[in-house]
Amino acid sequence: MLLGRVVGTLVATHKEPSLDGLKFLALKQLDIDGNETGGYRIAADAVGAGIGELVLYATGSAARQTEMTDGRPCDAVIMAIVDTLEVDGELKYDKARDG
Amino acid sequence: MLLGRVVGTLVATHKEPSLDGLKFLALKQLDIDGNETGGYRIAADAVGAGIGELVLYATGSAARQTEMTDGRPCDAVIMAIVDTLEVDGELKYDKARDG
Amino acid sequence: MLLGRVVGTLVATHKEPSLDGLKFLALKQLDIDGNETGGYRIAADAVGAGIGELVLYATGSAARQTEMTDGRPCDAVIMAIVDTLEVDGELKYDKARDG
Amino acid sequence: MLLGRVVGTLVATHKEPSLDGLKFLALKQLDIDGNETGGYRIAADAVGAGIGELVLYATGSAARQTEMTDGRPCDAVIMAIVDTLEVDGELKYDKARDG
Amino acid sequence: MLLGRVVGTLVATHKEPSLDGLKFLALKQLDIDGNETGGYRIAADAVGAGIGELVLYATGSAARQTEMTDGRPCDAVIMAIVDTLEVDGELKYDKARDG
C-alpha cells in the first residue's frame, strides 16, 4: 500500500453500470515522509474518507477485495484512514496533531 | 484509476479471436491537473467514449471486470467519462465548460 | 495495452514444462508516436506476429486470457497486429503504407 | 520480490473491516546492495518482522496468498525475514553479522 | 517477461510457511541488449537456474502458475533459461557461446 492525501472528488455519470454508487476521490501520492511525490490516483472510497485526510490505498486486484468494489472495474481503493505513522522512531504523522 | 484523454483509434483485424467487437482507443495519460504526462495507453472502450473526452481508465485485472472485456486478454479499459474533477477546491475540469 | 515492434526471438529449451510450444518474441516498446522508448518485453505470441510488425501487447493476468497462455507462467502476450493507428487526426501508422 | 528494511509502523483504526488484526509496517525499499532507493511500501506483516530487520516483500495478488491477508484489500506483504543475501560471490547481508 | 542474470542467493528461515522448499535467487535485470539496468528482483526458481545464467522471469500473478509457486505469496518466478536471444538480426546471446 501507499500513502495518499485526499485532495478532491471526481464525478462521472456516464460509466460502467456496475460502478453506480461508488465514490471516486482524487489522491495525491505521498512519500514516506508525507511529502507529495507528484503522482496521483483516482480511487474508490471504501471507508468514508474526507478531503485533507491521510489515507492508505491499495491498487491492482486488491482494490476489489471490499464489498463496495467486488467484481467492479476498479484498480485503486482507499482502505484505511491513517491515525499515526511512525518512521525511524519519529512520529511523522498524527491525525490528532496534524489532521 | 488514472485520467486520460481520448486522442485516437487503433484498428487490428488480425487478433486474438475473443477480442472481436472490442473497440480500442488511444489515450494520452493526464496528471491530476489535466496536463499530459507523456505516457499513453491503448484501452478497450466500455462506455462509448469519443475523441477529445476526458476519461477514467483502469488497468490490470480490473480491466476485465466489464461484460465487454470479461475473459479477454485486455489490460486497460475506459470505465467512465469524467463530468467534473475538483482538486484542492478548484474545478480543474468541467465537461459542460471544457468538454 | 501498449504498442511494440517485434524485433527478435528468444529460444529456451530448459523451461517450466507448461511453456512447451509457446513462441517467445522480443518486443521494443513504442510510444504513441511509434518511437522506441528504450523499454522492451519478451512476450508470448498468440497471433503469429512476424519480425518488424507493429503489435499490441497485454501484460499481467490479461496475458493468460488466451488459449495458448491459459494457466502458464506468462505475463506478456501479443494479442493483436496493428493495421492502423490514428492519433490527433493523423494516421501515425498504416500497415499497408508502413508495414 | 524486493528487499526492504522495516522502519516503522502505521496505525489505522478506521479501515475496511476485513483488515482488523492486520499489522501494517513501513518499509524502505532497498536495492540489491542493500542501499535505500527512496521508495517505500506500507505492507502487511505475515511473519512477525521487527523494526530494523531486512525483509522480503511481495506485491500484487501475491500479497493475499497468506492466511492473514487472504481475501483482504492488501497489495503488499512481508513474507520472509532475510538471513543472508549473497550477490556476485559477496555476502551483502548476514543477519548474524549485520542484523 | 524480462531478462535477468542470476547473481546470487537469498536465504530466509523465518518465512510464510507455504514458502518452505522454494529457492530464492537474486536477479539483475537486463535490457534487450543484455546490459544491466540497475534493477533487480528476488525470484523463486522453477527451473534449477545457476549463478551466471541468463534467464527469463515473470512477475505478478503469472509467478504463481508453476507447481512450485501455486498458492504461495510469490510475485516473481524464473520460468526459463535462455539458450539464444536474437534481436534486429543479431545474436545478442548464445548460451553455447557466452554462457
Coordinates of C-alpha atoms in Angstrom, one line a residue:
Chain A
M1 CA 0.0 0.0 0.0
L2 CA 1.0 3.6 -0.4
L3 CA 0.1 6.8 1.4
G4 CA -2.1 9.4 -0.2
R5 CA -3.8 12.6 0.8
V6 CA -7.4 13.1 -0.3
V7 CA -7.5 16.3 -2.4
G8 CA -10.7 16.2 -4.4
T9 CA -13.6 14.4 -6.0
L10 CA -14.4 13.1 -9.4
V11 CA -18.0 12.9 -10.8
A12 CA -18.8 10.7 -13.7
T13 CA -22.5 10.0 -14.6
H14 CA -21.7 8.1 -17.8
K15 CA -19.8 5.0 -16.6
E16 CA -19.7 1.2 -16.5
P17 CA -23.1 0.3 -14.8
S18 CA -21.5 -1.7 -12.0
L19 CA -19.8 1.4 -10.8
D20 CA -23.0 3.1 -9.7
G21 CA -22.9 4.2 -6.1
L22 CA -19.1 4.2 -5.9
K23 CA -17.5 7.4 -4.8
F24 CA -14.3 8.4 -6.6
L25 CA -11.7 10.5 -4.7
A26 CA -8.6 12.2 -6.1
L27 CA -5.4 11.3 -4.1
K28 CA -2.0 12.9 -4.2
Q29 CA 0.6 10.3 -3.6
L30 CA 2.9 10.8 -0.6
D31 CA 6.3 9.6 0.1
I32 CA 7.2 8.0 3.5
D33 CA 7.8 11.5 5.0
G34 CA 4.4 12.7 3.9
N35 CA 5.7 14.9 1.1
E36 CA 3.9 14.9 -2.3
T37 CA 5.6 12.8 -5.0
G38 CA 3.9 14.4 -8.0
G39 CA 1.9 11.2 -8.6
Y40 CA -1.8 10.8 -8.0
R41 CA -4.6 8.2 -8.2
I42 CA -8.3 8.3 -8.6
A43 CA -9.5 5.8 -6.1
A44 CA -12.8 4.3 -4.9
D45 CA -13.6 5.2 -1.3
A46 CA -14.4 2.2 0.9
V47 CA -14.0 4.0 4.3
G48 CA -15.7 7.4 4.0
A49 CA -12.5 9.4 3.8
G50 CA -12.8 13.2 3.8
I51 CA -10.9 15.9 1.9
G52 CA -7.5 16.5 3.5
E53 CA -7.2 13.2 5.3
L54 CA -4.1 11.0 5.1
V55 CA -5.1 7.6 3.8
L56 CA -3.8 4.2 2.8
Y57 CA -4.7 2.9 -0.6
A58 CA -4.3 -0.4 -2.4
T59 CA -4.0 -1.0 -6.1
G60 CA -4.4 -3.9 -8.5
S61 CA -6.7 -6.8 -7.7
A62 CA -6.5 -5.9 -4.0
A63 CA -8.8 -2.9 -4.9
R64 CA -11.7 -5.3 -5.5
Q65 CA -11.5 -7.1 -2.1
T66 CA -14.1 -4.9 -0.5
E67 CA -17.9 -5.3 -0.6
M68 CA -18.2 -2.0 -2.5
T69 CA -15.7 -2.8 -5.2
D70 CA -16.1 -6.6 -5.6
G71 CA -16.4 -7.5 -9.3
R72 CA -16.2 -3.9 -10.5
P73 CA -13.6 -2.4 -12.9
C74 CA -11.8 -0.6 -10.2
D75 CA -8.0 -0.7 -9.7
A76 CA -7.5 1.5 -6.6
V77 CA -9.3 1.7 -3.3
I78 CA -8.9 3.7 -0.1
M79 CA -9.0 1.0 2.6
A80 CA -7.8 2.8 5.7
I81 CA -7.6 6.3 7.2
V82 CA -4.2 6.8 8.9
D83 CA -4.2 7.6 12.6
T84 CA -0.4 7.6 13.1
L85 CA 2.7 6.9 11.1
E86 CA 6.0 6.4 12.9
V87 CA 9.2 6.1 10.9
D88 CA 12.7 5.8 12.2
G89 CA 11.4 6.5 15.7
E90 CA 9.8 9.8 14.7
L91 CA 6.1 10.4 14.7
K92 CA 5.8 11.6 11.0
Y93 CA 2.0 12.0 11.2
D94 CA -0.5 12.0 14.0
K95 CA -4.1 12.6 13.0
A96 CA -4.9 14.1 16.4
R97 CA -2.0 16.6 16.0
D98 CA -1.8 17.2 12.2
G99 CA -5.2 16.0 10.8
Chain B
M1 CA -7.6 4.7 -11.9
L2 CA -5.8 7.4 -13.9
L3 CA -7.1 10.2 -16.1
G4 CA -6.7 10.1 -19.9
R5 CA -7.8 12.0 -22.9
V6 CA -9.1 10.0 -25.9
V7 CA -6.9 11.0 -28.8
G8 CA -7.3 8.3 -31.4
T9 CA -8.3 4.9 -32.5
L10 CA -6.4 1.6 -33.3
V11 CA -7.7 -0.9 -35.8
A12 CA -6.4 -4.5 -35.8
T13 CA -8.1 -7.2 -37.9
H14 CA -5.6 -9.9 -37.1
K15 CA -6.0 -10.5 -33.3
E16 CA -6.9 -13.0 -30.6
P17 CA -10.4 -14.2 -31.6
S18 CA -12.0 -13.2 -28.3
L19 CA -11.2 -9.6 -28.9
D20 CA -13.6 -9.4 -31.9
G21 CA -16.0 -6.5 -31.4
L22 CA -13.9 -4.6 -28.8
K23 CA -13.1 -1.0 -29.7
F24 CA -9.5 0.1 -29.0
L25 CA -9.0 3.8 -28.2
A26 CA -5.6 5.6 -27.8
L27 CA -5.4 7.6 -24.6
K28 CA -2.9 10.2 -23.5
Q29 CA -2.3 9.9 -19.8
L30 CA -3.0 13.1 -17.8
D31 CA -1.7 14.2 -14.5
I32 CA -4.1 15.5 -11.8
D33 CA -4.1 19.0 -13.3
G34 CA -5.2 17.6 -16.6
N35 CA -1.7 18.1 -18.3
E36 CA -0.3 15.3 -20.5
T37 CA 2.4 13.2 -18.8
G38 CA 4.0 11.8 -22.0
G39 CA 2.5 8.4 -21.2
Y40 CA -0.3 6.7 -23.1
R41 CA -2.4 3.5 -23.1
I42 CA -4.4 1.7 -25.7
A43 CA -7.6 0.8 -23.9
A44 CA -10.8 -1.1 -24.6
D45 CA -13.8 1.2 -24.6
A46 CA -16.6 0.0 -22.2
V47 CA -18.6 3.3 -22.2
G48 CA -18.7 4.7 -25.8
A49 CA -16.1 7.5 -25.2
G50 CA -15.5 9.9 -28.0
I51 CA -12.3 11.6 -29.3
G52 CA -11.3 14.5 -27.1
E53 CA -13.2 13.3 -24.0
L54 CA -11.6 13.2 -20.5
V55 CA -12.0 9.6 -19.2
L56 CA -11.1 7.4 -16.3
Y57 CA -9.4 4.1 -17.1
A58 CA -8.5 1.1 -15.1
T59 CA -5.6 -1.3 -15.7
G60 CA -4.6 -4.8 -14.7
S61 CA -7.2 -7.4 -13.9
A62 CA -9.7 -4.7 -13.2
A63 CA -9.9 -4.1 -16.9
R64 CA -11.7 -7.4 -17.3
Q65 CA -14.5 -6.6 -14.9
T66 CA -16.9 -5.5 -17.6
E67 CA -19.2 -7.5 -19.8
M68 CA -17.3 -6.5 -22.9
T69 CA -13.8 -7.4 -21.6
D70 CA -14.5 -10.4 -19.3
G71 CA -12.2 -13.3 -20.1
R72 CA -10.3 -11.4 -22.8
P73 CA -6.6 -10.6 -23.0
C74 CA -7.2 -6.9 -22.2
D75 CA -5.3 -5.0 -19.5
A76 CA -6.8 -1.5 -19.8
V77 CA -10.4 -0.3 -20.0
I78 CA -12.1 3.0 -20.1
M79 CA -14.8 2.7 -17.5
A80 CA -16.1 6.2 -17.0
I81 CA -16.4 9.6 -18.8
V82 CA -15.5 12.4 -16.5
D83 CA -18.1 15.1 -15.8
T84 CA -16.2 17.1 -13.2
L85 CA -12.9 16.9 -11.4
E86 CA -12.3 19.1 -8.4
V87 CA -8.9 19.3 -6.8
D88 CA -7.8 21.5 -3.8
G89 CA -11.1 23.3 -4.0
E90 CA -10.6 24.2 -7.7
L91 CA -12.8 22.9 -10.6
K92 CA -9.9 21.5 -12.7
Y93 CA -12.3 20.1 -15.3
D94 CA -16.0 20.6 -16.1
K95 CA -17.3 18.7 -19.2
A96 CA -20.0 21.3 -19.6
R97 CA -17.4 24.1 -19.6
D98 CA -14.3 22.5 -21.1
G99 CA -15.6 19.3 -22.9
Chain C
M1 CA -2.2 -2.3 -23.8
L2 CA 1.0 -0.8 -25.2
L3 CA 2.5 -0.7 -28.6
G4 CA 5.6 -2.8 -29.5
R5 CA 7.6 -3.7 -32.6
V6 CA 8.7 -7.3 -33.0
V7 CA 12.5 -7.2 -33.2
G8 CA 13.6 -10.8 -32.4
T9 CA 13.1 -14.2 -31.0
L10 CA 14.1 -16.0 -27.8
V11 CA 14.7 -19.7 -27.6
A12 CA 14.7 -21.6 -24.3
T13 CA 14.7 -25.4 -24.2
H14 CA 15.1 -25.6 -20.4
K15 CA 11.8 -24.1 -19.0
E16 CA 8.7 -24.6 -17.0
P17 CA 7.1 -27.6 -18.7
S18 CA 3.7 -25.9 -19.3
L19 CA 5.5 -23.4 -21.6
D20 CA 6.3 -26.0 -24.2
G21 CA 5.1 -24.9 -27.6
L22 CA 4.8 -21.2 -26.7
K23 CA 6.8 -18.9 -29.0
F24 CA 8.6 -16.0 -27.3
L25 CA 9.2 -12.8 -29.3
A26 CA 11.3 -9.8 -28.3
L27 CA 9.4 -6.5 -28.5
K28 CA 10.7 -3.0 -28.4
Q29 CA 8.2 -0.8 -26.6
L30 CA 6.9 2.2 -28.6
D31 CA 5.4 5.5 -27.6
I32 CA 2.1 6.7 -29.0
D33 CA 4.0 8.2 -32.0
G34 CA 5.7 4.9 -32.8
N35 CA 9.1 5.9 -31.5
E36 CA 11.1 3.5 -29.3
T37 CA 11.0 4.2 -25.6
G38 CA 14.1 2.2 -24.6
G39 CA 11.9 -0.4 -22.9
Y40 CA 11.3 -3.9 -24.1
R41 CA 9.3 -7.1 -23.3
I42 CA 9.7 -10.7 -24.1
A43 CA 6.1 -11.8 -24.9
A44 CA 4.3 -15.0 -25.9
D45 CA 2.9 -14.7 -29.4
A46 CA -0.8 -15.5 -29.6
V47 CA -1.4 -14.2 -33.1
G48 CA 1.5 -15.3 -35.4
A49 CA 3.3 -11.9 -35.5
G50 CA 6.4 -11.5 -37.7
I51 CA 9.6 -9.6 -37.3
G52 CA 9.1 -5.9 -37.9
E53 CA 5.4 -5.9 -37.3
L54 CA 3.7 -3.3 -35.0
V55 CA 1.7 -5.2 -32.4
L56 CA -0.4 -4.6 -29.3
Y57 CA 0.6 -6.5 -26.2
A58 CA -1.1 -7.0 -22.8
T59 CA 0.7 -7.6 -19.5
G60 CA -0.2 -9.0 -16.2
S61 CA -3.0 -11.6 -15.7
A62 CA -4.5 -10.4 -19.1
A63 CA -1.6 -12.3 -20.7
R64 CA -3.1 -15.6 -19.7
Q65 CA -6.5 -15.0 -21.2
T66 CA -5.7 -16.8 -24.5
E67 CA -5.9 -20.5 -25.2
M68 CA -2.1 -20.6 -25.7
T69 CA -1.2 -19.0 -22.4
D70 CA -4.0 -20.0 -20.0
G71 CA -2.6 -21.4 -16.8
R72 CA 1.0 -20.8 -17.8
P73 CA 3.6 -18.6 -16.1
C74 CA 3.4 -15.9 -18.7
D75 CA 3.0 -12.2 -18.0
A76 CA 3.0 -10.6 -21.5
V77 CA 1.2 -11.6 -24.7
I78 CA 1.0 -10.2 -28.2
M79 CA -2.8 -10.2 -28.8
A80 CA -3.2 -8.1 -31.9
I81 CA -1.3 -7.0 -35.0
V82 CA -1.9 -3.3 -35.7
D83 CA -3.4 -2.3 -39.0
T84 CA -3.8 1.4 -38.4
L85 CA -3.2 3.8 -35.5
E86 CA -4.7 7.3 -35.8
V87 CA -3.8 9.9 -33.2
D88 CA -4.9 13.6 -33.1
G89 CA -6.4 13.2 -36.5
E90 CA -3.1 11.9 -38.0
L91 CA -2.5 8.5 -39.4
K92 CA 0.6 7.6 -37.3
Y93 CA 0.8 4.1 -38.7
D94 CA -0.8 2.2 -41.6
K95 CA 0.4 -1.4 -42.1
A96 CA -0.4 -1.1 -45.8
R97 CA 1.7 2.0 -46.1
D98 CA 4.4 1.5 -43.5
G99 CA 4.3 -2.3 -42.7
Chain D
M1 CA 10.0 -9.9 -4.6
L2 CA 12.0 -6.9 -3.4
L3 CA 14.1 -6.2 -0.4
G4 CA 13.0 -3.8 2.3
R5 CA 14.0 -2.6 5.7
V6 CA 11.3 -2.3 8.4
V7 CA 11.5 1.3 9.5
G8 CA 8.2 2.0 11.3
T9 CA 4.5 1.3 12.0
L10 CA 1.2 2.6 10.8
V11 CA -1.9 2.6 12.9
A12 CA -5.4 3.0 11.4
T13 CA -8.5 2.4 13.5
H14 CA -10.9 3.5 10.7
K15 CA -10.5 0.9 7.9
E16 CA -12.1 -1.7 5.8
P17 CA -13.5 -4.2 8.4
S18 CA -11.7 -7.2 7.0
L19 CA -8.3 -5.6 7.8
D20 CA -8.9 -5.8 11.6
G21 CA -6.0 -7.5 13.2
L22 CA -3.5 -7.0 10.4
K23 CA -0.3 -5.2 11.3
F24 CA 1.0 -2.6 8.9
L25 CA 4.7 -1.9 8.8
A26 CA 6.5 0.8 6.9
L27 CA 9.3 -0.5 4.6
K28 CA 12.1 1.4 2.9
Q29 CA 12.8 -0.2 -0.4
L30 CA 16.4 -1.4 -0.8
D31 CA 18.5 -2.1 -3.9
I32 CA 20.4 -5.3 -4.4
D33 CA 23.3 -3.9 -2.4
G34 CA 21.1 -3.0 0.5
N35 CA 21.1 0.7 -0.2
E36 CA 17.8 2.7 0.1
T37 CA 16.2 3.5 -3.2
G38 CA 14.0 6.3 -2.0
G39 CA 10.9 4.1 -2.5
Y40 CA 8.8 2.7 0.3
R41 CA 5.8 0.5 0.9
I42 CA 3.3 0.0 3.7
A43 CA 3.0 -3.7 4.0
A44 CA 1.0 -6.2 6.0
D45 CA 3.2 -8.3 8.2
A46 CA 2.8 -12.1 7.9
V47 CA 6.0 -13.1 9.7
G48 CA 6.3 -11.0 12.8
A49 CA 9.1 -8.8 11.5
G50 CA 10.7 -6.2 13.8
I51 CA 12.0 -2.7 13.3
G52 CA 15.4 -2.7 11.6
E53 CA 15.1 -6.1 10.0
L54 CA 15.8 -6.8 6.4
V55 CA 12.8 -8.5 4.8
L56 CA 11.4 -9.8 1.5
Y57 CA 8.0 -8.5 0.4
A58 CA 5.7 -9.4 -2.3
T59 CA 3.2 -7.1 -4.1
G60 CA 0.1 -7.5 -6.1
S61 CA -2.2 -10.5 -5.8
A62 CA 0.7 -12.5 -4.3
A63 CA 0.2 -10.3 -1.2
R64 CA -3.1 -12.1 -0.5
Q65 CA -1.6 -15.7 -0.5
T66 CA -1.2 -15.8 3.2
E67 CA -3.8 -16.9 5.9
M68 CA -3.6 -13.4 7.3
T69 CA -4.2 -11.5 4.1
D70 CA -6.5 -13.8 2.1
G71 CA -9.5 -12.0 0.7
R72 CA -8.4 -8.7 2.1
P73 CA -7.7 -5.4 0.2
C74 CA -4.0 -5.7 0.8
D75 CA -1.4 -5.3 -2.0
A76 CA 1.9 -5.8 -0.2
V77 CA 3.0 -8.4 2.4
I78 CA 6.2 -9.2 4.2
M79 CA 6.6 -12.9 3.6
A80 CA 10.2 -13.6 4.8
I81 CA 12.9 -12.2 7.1
V82 CA 16.3 -12.4 5.3
D83 CA 19.1 -14.4 6.9
T84 CA 21.7 -14.0 4.2
L85 CA 21.9 -12.4 0.8
E86 CA 24.9 -13.3 -1.3
V87 CA 25.5 -11.3 -4.6
D88 CA 28.3 -11.8 -7.0
G89 CA 30.1 -14.0 -4.5
E90 CA 30.0 -11.4 -1.8
L91 CA 27.9 -11.7 1.4
K92 CA 26.0 -8.5 1.1
Y93 CA 23.9 -9.1 4.2
D94 CA 24.2 -11.6 7.1
K95 CA 21.6 -11.2 9.9
A96 CA 24.0 -12.7 12.4
R97 CA 26.7 -10.2 11.4
D98 CA 24.7 -7.1 10.4
G99 CA 21.2 -7.6 11.9
Chain E
M1 CA 8.7 -11.3 -19.3
L2 CA 12.0 -9.6 -18.7
L3 CA 15.6 -10.9 -18.9
G4 CA 17.7 -11.3 -15.9
R5 CA 21.1 -12.7 -14.9
V6 CA 21.3 -14.9 -11.8
V7 CA 23.8 -13.2 -9.5
G8 CA 23.1 -14.7 -6.1
T9 CA 21.0 -16.4 -3.5
L10 CA 18.9 -15.4 -0.6
V11 CA 18.3 -17.5 2.5
A12 CA 15.4 -16.9 4.8
T13 CA 14.5 -19.5 7.5
H14 CA 11.8 -17.3 9.1
K15 CA 9.1 -17.0 6.4
E16 CA 5.5 -17.7 5.5
P17 CA 5.2 -21.5 6.0
S18 CA 3.9 -22.2 2.4
L19 CA 7.3 -20.9 1.1
D20 CA 9.2 -23.8 2.6
G21 CA 11.3 -25.5 -0.1
L22 CA 11.2 -22.6 -2.5
K23 CA 14.7 -21.4 -3.6
F24 CA 15.1 -17.7 -3.9
L25 CA 17.6 -16.3 -6.4
A26 CA 18.8 -12.7 -6.9
L27 CA 18.5 -11.5 -10.4
K28 CA 20.0 -8.4 -12.0
Q29 CA 17.6 -7.1 -14.6
L30 CA 18.9 -6.8 -18.1
D31 CA 17.9 -4.7 -21.1
I32 CA 17.3 -6.1 -24.5
D33 CA 21.0 -5.9 -25.3
G34 CA 21.9 -7.8 -22.2
N35 CA 23.2 -4.8 -20.3
E36 CA 22.3 -4.4 -16.6
T37 CA 19.6 -1.8 -16.0
G38 CA 20.3 -1.2 -12.3
G39 CA 17.1 -3.0 -11.3
Y40 CA 16.8 -6.4 -9.6
R41 CA 14.4 -8.9 -8.4
I42 CA 14.4 -11.7 -5.9
A43 CA 12.7 -14.6 -7.7
A44 CA 11.6 -18.1 -6.9
D45 CA 13.4 -20.6 -9.1
A46 CA 11.2 -23.0 -11.0
V47 CA 13.8 -24.4 -13.4
G48 CA 17.0 -25.0 -11.5
A49 CA 18.9 -22.0 -12.8
G50 CA 22.5 -21.5 -11.8
I51 CA 24.6 -18.5 -10.9
G52 CA 25.6 -16.5 -14.0
E53 CA 22.8 -17.9 -16.3
L54 CA 20.7 -15.6 -18.4
V55 CA 17.0 -16.3 -17.5
L56 CA 13.5 -15.2 -18.3
Y57 CA 11.3 -14.3 -15.3
A58 CA 7.7 -13.5 -15.0
T59 CA 6.1 -11.2 -12.3
G60 CA 2.7 -10.7 -10.9
S61 CA 0.1 -13.5 -10.7
A62 CA 2.0 -15.3 -13.5
A63 CA 4.6 -16.1 -10.9
R64 CA 2.2 -18.5 -9.2
Q65 CA 1.4 -20.5 -12.3
T66 CA 4.0 -23.2 -11.6
E67 CA 3.6 -26.3 -9.4
M68 CA 6.3 -24.9 -7.0
T69 CA 4.7 -21.5 -6.5
D70 CA 1.0 -22.2 -6.8
G71 CA -0.9 -20.6 -3.9
R72 CA 2.2 -19.1 -2.4
P73 CA 3.0 -15.4 -1.7
C74 CA 5.4 -15.1 -4.5
D75 CA 5.4 -12.4 -7.2
A76 CA 8.4 -13.3 -9.4
V77 CA 9.5 -16.6 -10.8
I78 CA 12.3 -17.8 -13.1
M79 CA 10.4 -19.8 -15.7
A80 CA 13.0 -20.4 -18.5
I81 CA 16.8 -20.5 -19.0
V82 CA 17.7 -18.6 -22.2
D83 CA 19.5 -20.5 -25.0
T84 CA 19.6 -17.8 -27.6
L85 CA 18.3 -14.3 -28.0
E86 CA 18.3 -12.7 -31.4
V87 CA 17.5 -9.0 -31.8
D88 CA 17.5 -7.0 -35.0
G89 CA 19.1 -9.9 -36.8
E90 CA 22.0 -10.1 -34.4
L91 CA 22.6 -13.0 -32.0
K92 CA 22.8 -11.0 -28.7
Y93 CA 23.2 -14.0 -26.6
D94 CA 24.0 -17.6 -27.2
K95 CA 24.4 -19.8 -24.2
A96 CA 26.8 -22.1 -26.0
R97 CA 29.0 -19.2 -27.0
D98 CA 28.5 -16.8 -24.0
G99 CA 27.1 -18.9 -21.2

